[in-house]
CSV table of C-alpha atoms and ligand atoms in Angstrom, one decimal:
chain,number,residue,atom,x,y,z
Q,1,MET,CA,93.0,81.7,108.2
Q,2,LYS,CA,96.1,81.6,105.9
Q,3,PHE,CA,97.8,84.4,104.9
Q,4,ASP,CA,96.6,85.0,101.6
Q,5,THR,CA,93.1,84.7,102.9
Q,6,LEU,CA,93.7,87.2,105.4
Q,7,THR,CA,95.1,89.7,103.0
Q,8,VAL,CA,91.8,89.8,101.3
Q,9,HIS,CA,89.4,89.2,104.5
Q,10,ALA,CA,91.0,91.3,107.4
Q,11,GLY,CA,89.3,94.4,108.3
Q,12,ALA,CA,86.9,93.6,105.3
Q,13,ALA,CA,83.6,93.0,107.3
Q,14,VAL,CA,80.5,94.3,105.3
Q,15,ASP,CA,79.4,97.8,106.4
Q,16,ALA,CA,76.1,96.9,108.8
Q,17,GLU,CA,74.6,100.2,107.7
Q,18,THR,CA,74.6,99.7,103.9
Q,19,GLY,CA,75.8,96.2,103.2
Q,20,ALA,CA,78.8,97.7,101.1
Q,21,LEU,CA,81.5,95.2,100.4
Q,22,VAL,CA,84.2,98.0,100.4
Q,23,ALA,CA,85.2,99.5,103.5
Q,24,PRO,CA,83.6,103.2,103.6
Q,25,LEU,CA,85.6,106.0,103.4
Q,26,HIS,CA,84.7,108.1,106.7
Q,27,LEU,CA,86.0,111.5,106.2
Q,28,SER,CA,84.3,113.3,109.1
Q,29,THR,CA,86.6,115.1,111.2
Q,30,THR,CA,84.0,115.1,114.4
Q,31,PHE,CA,81.8,112.4,115.9
Q,32,GLU,CA,78.7,113.1,117.6
Q,33,HIS,CA,78.7,112.4,121.5
Q,34,GLU,CA,75.9,110.4,123.5
Q,35,PRO,CA,74.0,112.5,126.0
Q,36,ASP,CA,76.4,111.8,128.8
Q,37,GLY,CA,79.2,113.1,126.8
Q,38,SER,CA,80.9,109.7,126.1
Q,39,ALA,CA,81.8,108.8,122.4
Q,40,ARG,CA,79.5,106.4,120.9
Q,41,GLN,CA,81.7,104.1,119.2
Q,42,GLY,CA,85.1,105.3,120.5
Q,43,PHE,CA,85.4,108.0,118.0
Q,44,THR,CA,85.3,111.9,119.0
Q,45,TYR,CA,87.8,113.5,116.6
Q,46,GLN,CA,89.6,112.3,113.5
Q,47,ARG,CA,93.2,113.0,114.8
Q,48,GLY,CA,92.6,110.6,117.5
Q,49,ASP,CA,91.0,107.8,115.8
Q,50,ASN,CA,88.5,107.4,113.1
Q,51,PRO,CA,86.5,104.3,111.5
Q,52,THR,CA,88.4,103.9,108.4
Q,53,GLN,CA,91.8,104.2,110.1
Q,54,CYS,CA,90.6,101.5,112.7
Q,55,ARG,CA,89.6,98.9,110.0
Q,56,LEU,CA,93.0,99.3,108.5
Q,57,GLU,CA,94.9,98.9,112.1
Q,58,HIS,CA,92.9,95.7,112.5
Q,59,ALA,CA,94.0,94.4,109.4
Q,60,LEU,CA,97.6,95.4,110.0
Q,61,ALA,CA,97.7,93.3,113.3
Q,62,ALA,CA,96.3,90.5,111.8
Q,63,LEU,CA,98.9,90.3,108.9
Q,64,ASP,CA,101.7,90.7,111.3
Q,65,SER,CA,100.2,88.3,113.8
Q,66,GLY,CA,100.2,91.4,116.2
Q,67,ASP,CA,97.9,92.4,118.8
Q,68,ALA,CA,97.4,96.2,118.0
Q,69,ALA,CA,98.9,98.5,115.1
Q,70,VAL,CA,99.3,102.2,114.9
Q,71,PHE,CA,98.9,103.9,111.6
Q,72,CYS,CA,100.7,107.1,110.9
Q,73,ALA,CA,101.2,109.7,108.0
Q,74,SER,CA,104.4,108.0,106.8
Q,75,GLY,CA,107.0,105.5,107.8
Q,76,MET,CA,109.0,108.5,109.0
Q,77,ALA,CA,106.0,109.4,111.2
Q,78,ALA,CA,105.5,106.0,112.4
Q,79,GLY,CA,109.6,106.1,113.6
Q,80,THR,CA,109.1,109.6,115.1
Q,81,ALA,CA,105.9,108.2,117.4
Q,82,LEU,CA,108.2,105.3,118.4
Q,83,LEU,CA,111.0,107.6,119.2
Q,84,GLN,CA,108.8,109.9,121.2
Q,85,ALA,CA,107.3,107.3,123.4
Q,86,ILE,CA,110.4,106.3,125.3
Q,87,PRO,CA,111.6,108.1,128.1
Q,88,ALA,CA,113.9,110.8,127.6
Q,89,GLY,CA,117.6,110.1,128.5
Q,90,SER,CA,117.4,106.7,126.6
Q,91,HIS,CA,120.0,105.0,124.6
Q,92,VAL,CA,118.8,103.8,121.0
Q,93,LEU,CA,120.8,101.1,119.3
Q,94,LEU,CA,120.7,101.4,115.5
Q,95,GLN,CA,121.7,99.1,112.8
Q,96,ASP,CA,124.4,100.5,110.6
Q,97,ASP,CA,122.7,99.8,107.4
Q,98,ILE,CA,119.6,101.5,107.7
Q,99,TYR,CA,117.0,103.7,105.9
Q,100,HIS,CA,118.9,107.2,105.6
Q,101,GLY,CA,115.8,109.3,106.8
Q,102,TYR,CA,116.2,107.6,110.2
Q,103,ARG,CA,120.1,108.2,110.2
Q,104,THR,CA,119.2,111.9,109.5
Q,105,LEU,CA,116.7,111.7,112.6
Q,106,ALA,CA,119.4,110.3,114.7
Q,107,ARG,CA,121.9,112.8,113.6
Q,108,ASP,CA,120.0,116.0,113.7
Q,109,TYR,CA,117.3,115.5,116.2
Q,110,PHE,CA,118.1,112.8,118.8
Q,111,GLU,CA,120.2,115.4,120.9
Q,112,ARG,CA,117.3,118.0,121.3
Q,113,TRP,CA,115.0,115.0,122.2
Q,114,ARG,CA,117.5,114.1,124.7
Q,115,LEU,CA,118.3,110.7,123.2
Q,116,ARG,CA,121.6,109.0,122.7
Q,117,VAL,CA,122.3,106.7,119.7
Q,118,SER,CA,125.1,104.3,118.5
Q,119,SER,CA,125.0,102.3,115.4
Q,120,VAL,CA,126.5,98.6,115.0
Q,121,ASP,CA,126.7,95.9,112.3
Q,122,MET,CA,123.7,94.0,113.4
Q,123,THR,CA,124.6,91.1,111.3
Q,124,ASP,CA,127.2,90.4,114.2
Q,125,LEU,CA,125.5,89.8,117.5
Q,126,ASP,CA,128.4,90.0,119.6
Q,127,ALA,CA,129.0,93.4,118.3
Q,128,VAL,CA,125.4,94.1,119.4
Q,129,ARG,CA,125.9,92.5,122.8
Q,130,THR,CA,129.0,94.9,123.3
Q,131,ALA,CA,127.1,98.1,122.0
Q,132,ILE,CA,124.0,97.6,124.4
Q,133,ASP,CA,124.2,99.9,127.2
Q,134,PRO,CA,122.3,99.6,130.7
Q,135,ARG,CA,120.2,102.6,129.2
Q,136,THR,CA,119.4,101.1,126.1
Q,137,ARG,CA,115.8,101.1,125.9
Q,138,LEU,CA,115.2,100.7,121.8
Q,139,VAL,CA,117.2,98.2,119.6
Q,140,TRP,CA,116.3,99.1,115.9
Q,141,ALA,CA,117.1,96.9,113.4
Q,142,GLU,CA,116.1,96.9,109.6
Q,143,SER,CA,115.9,93.5,107.7
Q,144,PRO,CA,116.6,93.2,105.0
Q,145,SER,CA,118.3,96.5,105.2
Q,146,ASN,CA,118.4,99.5,102.9
Q,147,PRO,CA,120.3,99.6,100.7
Q,148,LEU,CA,122.7,96.5,101.3
Q,149,LEU,CA,120.2,94.0,101.8
Q,150,LYS,CA,121.8,92.7,105.1
Q,151,VAL,CA,119.6,90.1,106.8
Q,152,ILE,CA,119.6,90.4,110.6
Q,153,ASP,CA,119.0,87.3,112.8
Q,154,ILE,CA,115.9,88.6,114.4
Q,155,ALA,CA,115.2,85.7,116.9
Q,156,GLY,CA,118.8,86.2,118.2
Q,157,LEU,CA,118.6,90.0,118.4
Q,158,ALA,CA,115.1,89.6,120.2
Q,159,THR,CA,116.7,87.4,122.9
Q,160,LEU,CA,119.5,90.1,123.7
Q,161,ALA,CA,117.2,92.7,123.6
Q,162,ARG,CA,115.0,91.0,126.2
Q,163,ASP,CA,118.2,90.2,128.4
Q,164,HIS,CA,118.8,94.0,128.5
Q,165,GLU,CA,115.2,95.2,129.0
Q,166,ALA,CA,115.1,97.1,125.7
Q,167,ARG,CA,112.4,96.6,123.3
Q,168,LEU,CA,113.1,95.4,119.6
Q,169,VAL,CA,111.7,97.2,116.5
Q,170,ILE,CA,112.3,95.5,113.3
Q,171,ASP,CA,111.8,97.9,110.0
Q,172,SER,CA,110.2,95.0,107.7
Q,173,THR,CA,109.4,97.4,105.2
Q,174,PHE,CA,111.2,95.5,102.4
Q,175,ALA,CA,109.9,92.0,103.5
Q,176,THR,CA,106.1,93.0,104.4
Q,177,PRO,CA,104.2,90.7,106.7
Q,178,ALA,CA,104.0,88.2,103.3
Q,179,LEU,CA,107.6,87.3,103.9
Q,180,GLN,CA,108.7,87.8,107.4
Q,181,GLN,CA,106.8,87.6,110.6
Q,182,PRO,CA,109.3,89.6,113.2
Q,183,LEU,CA,106.7,89.3,116.1
Q,184,THR,CA,106.5,85.4,115.9
Q,185,LEU,CA,110.2,85.6,116.1
Q,186,GLY,CA,110.5,87.8,119.3
Q,187,ALA,CA,110.3,91.2,118.3
Q,188,ASP,CA,108.2,93.5,120.1
Q,189,ILE,CA,107.4,96.1,117.2
Q,190,VAL,CA,107.3,95.7,113.6
Q,191,LEU,CA,107.6,99.0,111.6
Q,192,HIS,CA,106.5,99.4,108.0
Q,193,SER,CA,106.6,102.2,105.5
Q,194,ALA,CA,103.3,101.5,103.9
Q,195,THR,CA,103.9,103.9,101.2
Q,196,LYS,CA,105.9,100.9,99.7
Q,197,TYR,CA,104.5,97.4,99.2
Q,198,MET,CA,101.6,97.7,101.4
Q,199,GLY,CA,100.2,100.6,99.0
Q,200,GLY,CA,101.9,98.9,96.3
Q,201,HIS,CA,101.0,101.7,93.6
Q,202,SER,CA,103.3,104.5,94.3
Q,203,ASP,CA,100.2,106.6,95.0
Q,204,VAL,CA,99.8,106.7,99.1
Q,205,MET,CA,101.9,107.5,101.8
Q,206,GLY,CA,101.7,105.8,105.3
Q,207,GLY,CA,103.5,104.2,107.9
Q,208,ALA,CA,102.8,101.4,110.5
Q,209,LEU,CA,103.8,100.3,113.9
Q,210,VAL,CA,102.5,96.5,114.8
Q,211,PHE,CA,102.9,95.5,118.4
Q,212,ALA,CA,103.1,92.2,119.9
Q,213,GLU,CA,101.1,93.3,122.9
Q,214,ASN,CA,98.6,95.9,123.1
Q,215,GLY,CA,99.9,97.3,126.3
Q,216,GLU,CA,101.4,100.4,127.9
Q,217,PHE,CA,103.9,101.2,125.1
Q,218,ALA,CA,101.5,100.7,122.1
Q,219,ALA,CA,99.1,102.9,124.1
Q,220,ALA,CA,101.9,105.6,124.7
Q,221,CYS,CA,102.7,105.4,120.8
Q,222,ARG,CA,99.2,105.7,120.1
Q,223,LEU,CA,99.0,109.1,122.3
Q,224,VAL,CA,102.1,110.3,120.8
Q,225,ARG,CA,100.5,110.0,117.2
Q,226,SER,CA,97.3,112.1,118.2
Q,227,THR,CA,99.2,114.8,120.4
Q,228,ILE,CA,101.8,115.6,117.9
Q,229,GLY,CA,99.5,114.9,114.9
Q,230,LEU,CA,101.3,112.3,113.2
Q,231,ASN,CA,98.3,110.8,111.8
Q,232,ALA,CA,97.4,110.0,108.4
Q,233,SER,CA,93.9,111.2,106.6
Q,234,PRO,CA,91.3,108.5,106.3
Q,235,PHE,CA,91.8,108.7,102.8
Q,236,ALA,CA,95.5,107.3,103.0
Q,237,ALA,CA,94.4,104.7,105.5
Q,238,TRP,CA,91.4,103.7,103.0
Q,239,MET,CA,94.3,103.2,100.2
Q,240,VAL,CA,96.5,101.3,102.2
Q,241,LEU,CA,93.5,98.9,103.1
Q,242,ARG,CA,92.7,98.7,99.4
Q,243,GLY,CA,96.6,97.9,98.5
Q,244,LEU,CA,96.9,95.1,101.0
Q,245,ARG,CA,94.0,93.3,99.3
Q,246,SER,CA,96.4,92.3,96.5
Q,247,LEU,CA,99.8,92.3,98.6
Q,248,ALA,CA,100.1,88.1,98.4
Q,249,VAL,CA,99.9,88.0,94.6
Q,250,ARG,CA,102.2,91.3,93.9
Q,251,ILE,CA,104.7,90.2,96.1
Q,252,ASP,CA,104.9,86.7,94.8
Q,253,LYS,CA,105.7,88.3,91.4
Q,254,HIS,CA,108.3,90.9,92.8
Q,255,CYS,CA,110.2,88.1,94.3
Q,256,ALA,CA,110.1,85.9,91.1
Q,257,ASN,CA,111.1,88.8,89.0
Q,258,ALA,CA,114.0,90.0,91.3
Q,259,ARG,CA,115.3,86.5,91.5
Q,260,VAL,CA,115.6,86.3,87.7
Q,261,VAL,CA,117.1,89.8,87.7
Q,262,ALA,CA,119.5,89.0,90.4
Q,263,GLU,CA,120.8,86.0,88.8
Q,264,PHE,CA,121.2,87.8,85.5
Q,265,LEU,CA,123.2,90.6,87.2
Q,266,ALA,CA,125.5,88.2,89.4
Q,267,GLY,CA,126.6,86.8,86.1
Q,268,HIS,CA,127.2,90.0,84.3
Q,269,SER,CA,131.1,91.0,83.7
Q,270,GLN,CA,130.4,94.7,84.3
Q,271,VAL,CA,129.0,93.9,87.7
Q,272,GLU,CA,131.4,93.8,90.8
Q,273,SER,CA,128.8,92.5,93.3
Q,274,THR,CA,124.8,92.1,93.7
Q,275,HIS,CA,123.1,92.3,97.0
Q,276,TYR,CA,120.1,90.0,97.1
Q,277,PRO,CA,119.5,87.5,99.9
Q,278,GLY,CA,118.0,84.9,97.6
Q,279,LEU,CA,121.6,84.4,96.1
Q,280,ALA,CA,123.4,81.5,97.4
Q,281,SER,CA,126.5,84.0,97.7
Q,282,HIS,CA,124.5,86.2,99.9
Q,283,PRO,CA,126.6,86.2,103.2
Q,284,GLN,CA,123.4,85.7,105.4
Q,285,HIS,CA,121.5,83.5,102.5
Q,286,ALA,CA,121.0,80.4,104.9
Q,287,LEU,CA,119.3,82.8,107.7
Q,288,ALA,CA,117.3,84.4,104.9
Q,289,ARG,CA,115.9,80.9,104.2
Q,290,ARG,CA,115.0,80.3,107.6
Q,291,GLN,CA,113.5,83.6,108.5
Q,292,MET,CA,111.9,84.6,105.5
Q,293,ARG,CA,109.3,82.9,103.1
Q,294,ASP,CA,111.0,84.3,100.1
Q,295,PHE,CA,113.5,87.0,99.2
Q,296,GLY,CA,111.7,90.0,98.1
Q,297,GLY,CA,111.7,92.6,95.2
Q,298,MET,CA,114.5,94.6,96.4
Q,299,LEU,CA,118.1,94.2,95.5
Q,300,SER,CA,121.3,96.5,94.9
Q,301,PHE,CA,124.4,95.9,92.6
Q,302,ARG,CA,128.0,97.7,92.4
Q,303,VAL,CA,128.8,98.6,88.9
Q,304,LEU,CA,132.8,98.2,87.6
Q,305,GLY,CA,134.2,101.5,86.8
Q,306,GLY,CA,133.1,103.4,89.8
Q,307,ARG,CA,130.3,106.4,90.3
Q,308,ASP,CA,130.4,107.6,86.8
Q,309,ALA,CA,130.0,104.2,85.4
Q,310,ALA,CA,127.1,103.2,87.7
Q,311,LEU,CA,125.4,106.8,86.8
Q,312,ALA,CA,125.9,106.0,83.2
Q,313,VAL,CA,123.9,102.6,83.3
Q,314,ALA,CA,121.3,104.1,85.2
Q,315,GLY,CA,120.9,107.0,82.5
Q,316,ARG,CA,120.5,104.1,79.9
Q,317,LEU,CA,118.0,102.4,81.4
Q,318,ARG,CA,114.6,102.9,79.7
Q,319,LEU,CA,112.1,100.6,81.6
Q,320,PHE,CA,113.6,101.2,85.0
Q,321,THR,CA,112.6,104.6,86.1
Q,322,ASN,CA,115.1,106.6,87.7
Q,323,ALA,CA,113.4,107.6,90.8
Q,324,THR,CA,113.4,107.1,94.5
Q,325,SER,CA,111.0,104.9,96.5
Q,326,LEU,CA,110.2,101.3,95.9
Q,327,GLY,CA,107.3,98.6,96.2
Q,328,GLY,CA,105.1,100.0,93.1
Q,329,CYS,CA,104.0,97.8,90.3
Q,330,GLU,CA,106.7,99.7,88.2
Q,331,SER,CA,110.8,98.8,87.9
Q,332,LEU,CA,112.8,101.7,89.6
Q,333,VAL,CA,116.5,102.2,89.7
Q,334,GLU,CA,118.2,104.6,92.1
Q,335,HIS,CA,121.8,105.7,92.4
Q,336,ARG,CA,121.4,105.7,96.6
Q,337,ALA,CA,124.3,107.9,97.5
Q,338,SER,CA,122.8,110.8,95.1
Q,339,VAL,CA,119.7,111.0,97.4
Q,340,GLU,CA,121.6,110.8,100.7
Q,341,GLY,CA,122.1,114.6,100.8
Q,342,ALA,CA,125.6,115.9,102.4
Q,343,HIS,CA,126.6,112.6,104.0
Q,344,PRO,CA,126.4,109.8,101.7
Q,345,VAL,CA,127.2,106.5,103.1
Q,346,SER,CA,126.0,104.2,100.3
Q,347,PRO,CA,128.9,103.1,97.9
Q,348,SER,CA,129.2,105.4,95.1
Q,349,ASN,CA,128.8,102.7,92.3
Q,350,LEU,CA,125.8,101.2,94.0
Q,351,LEU,CA,122.6,101.0,92.1
Q,352,ARG,CA,119.4,100.0,94.0
Q,353,LEU,CA,116.6,98.2,92.0
Q,354,SER,CA,112.8,98.0,93.1
Q,355,VAL,CA,111.9,95.1,90.7
Q,356,GLY,CA,108.3,95.7,89.5
Q,357,ILE,CA,106.0,93.4,88.3
Q,358,GLU,CA,106.5,93.6,84.6
Q,359,ASP,CA,107.5,90.8,82.2
Q,360,PRO,CA,111.1,89.8,83.7
Q,361,ALA,CA,112.3,89.1,79.9
Q,362,ASP,CA,111.7,93.0,79.3
Q,363,LEU,CA,113.5,93.9,82.5
Q,364,ILE,CA,116.4,91.6,81.5
Q,365,ASP,CA,116.7,93.3,78.1
Q,366,ASP,CA,116.7,96.9,79.6
Q,367,LEU,CA,119.5,96.1,82.0
Q,368,ALA,CA,121.3,93.8,79.4
Q,369,HIS,CA,121.2,97.1,76.9
Q,370,ALA,CA,122.5,99.4,79.7
Q,371,LEU,CA,125.2,97.2,80.8
Q,372,ASP,CA,126.6,96.2,77.6
Q,373,ALA,CA,126.8,99.3,75.8
Q,374,ARG,CA,129.9,100.4,77.7
T,572,PLP,C1,110.8,104.4,102.8
T,572,PLP,C2,111.4,103.7,104.2
T,572,PLP,C3,111.0,104.4,105.3
T,572,PLP,C4,110.2,105.8,105.3
T,572,PLP,O1,109.0,105.7,104.9
T,572,PLP,P1,108.1,106.9,104.3
T,572,PLP,O2,107.0,106.4,104.2
T,572,PLP,O3,108.7,107.3,103.2
T,572,PLP,O4,108.4,107.9,105.6
T,572,PLP,C5,111.7,103.7,106.3
T,572,PLP,N1,112.0,102.4,106.1
T,572,PLP,C6,112.4,101.9,104.9
T,572,PLP,C7,112.9,100.6,104.8
T,572,PLP,C8,111.8,102.6,103.6
T,572,PLP,O5,112.1,101.9,102.5
C-alpha cells in the first residue's frame, strides 16, 4: 500500500465482534485469564498492553516502515523509555540543536541515571566521528531540528553509528512519517511526539518509538514502559489513531502554507534570517530535498532589532496564537528563548512558527501587519 492509503487503513481492521469500522476504545484495566492462567489474547493488565494501544502500535510501525512500535504517554516518556533501556555507564551523543526537554533531561537526570552525555553539531559528520567514544550506545539526532530547522544526514549518521556499535535514534516529530522515513535510511529507532502532527488537533498527548527490528532492544523499551508506568491511556491511543487517518492531507497543507510563509519572511526587510529547509538558501536544502518528500510546517525566523523587537512582533500577531507546541490545525507563534527556562539557548530574536492549515493569504496578512507596524 502507498503511504496515503496506509494512513487510512493501518490498524483499521473491522471489529470482529461488532462489525464496527472505527476501532473500539477498550478502557478495561484488567483482562480475564484462561483457566490455565495464560492471557487470552496477550492482554492481562492495561499498563502492560491493551487492545487499543496495540492497534495504534501496528499503525505506527506500518507508517514508519518499522517492525514494531512502543506507544508512551508523551514524547518525553518515549525518550525516557529509550534512555532507561540502555546500560548504566553508557555515553549518549546528542545533537546540539534539540528539543529543550531532552536537553534538560540530560543536564538534570543523566548523572543520577549513570549516563554520560556530550552534544555536537550533527550537520558536521566529522565532528560526530570525533565525539563518538567507545561507550557511546546511543546517537540521538533530531531532523529537522527544533528550533533551528537543521537537517541531518540520516544515512551518513547511521553508517557512523553502526561502525561504533551505537544505536541511532532520529526524533522525526517535525517531519512525521509522511515526509521522512528514517528507518529506511538506516536509523534503528524513530521517535515521535505524537502530541504534535500525529494527534494533529492540539488535544492529546502521546509519544512513539518505532523500531527497525522487533528485537531485544524494542522488548527492553516495552518493559521499561510498563515497569516504570510510562504508558498512555487507551483514550490517548485512540485519539492518536484517529488523528493518523488525516495525517497525509493535513501535512500537505501544512507544507504548502509553510512554503508561502517562508518565502514571504525571507523577502521581508525586518527579517534578519529565515530557517526553513524548503528555501534554497537553507544550508542543508539539497540534503533535505533528497531525504524528505516535502519540507514540513515548521519554521523559525530572526527579527531585526533583537529580543524586544521579536516579542513586539509576536504580540502584534492576531491569527498566530502566542503559545507553545506545534502540529495542530491552528497557526502558533512562540518566542522560544522565553519558554526554555533558566538556561535559554535559542537566539533571543528568534520566533518559531507552527504554520497551520488556514488560508495562507490570511497568514501572510497577519505577518505583514505585525512586521510592518514597526
Ligand atoms: C514536543 C516535542 C517533544 C516532546 O514531546 P511531548 O509529547 O511534549 O512530551 C520531543 N521532540 C520534539 C521535536 C518535540 O517537538
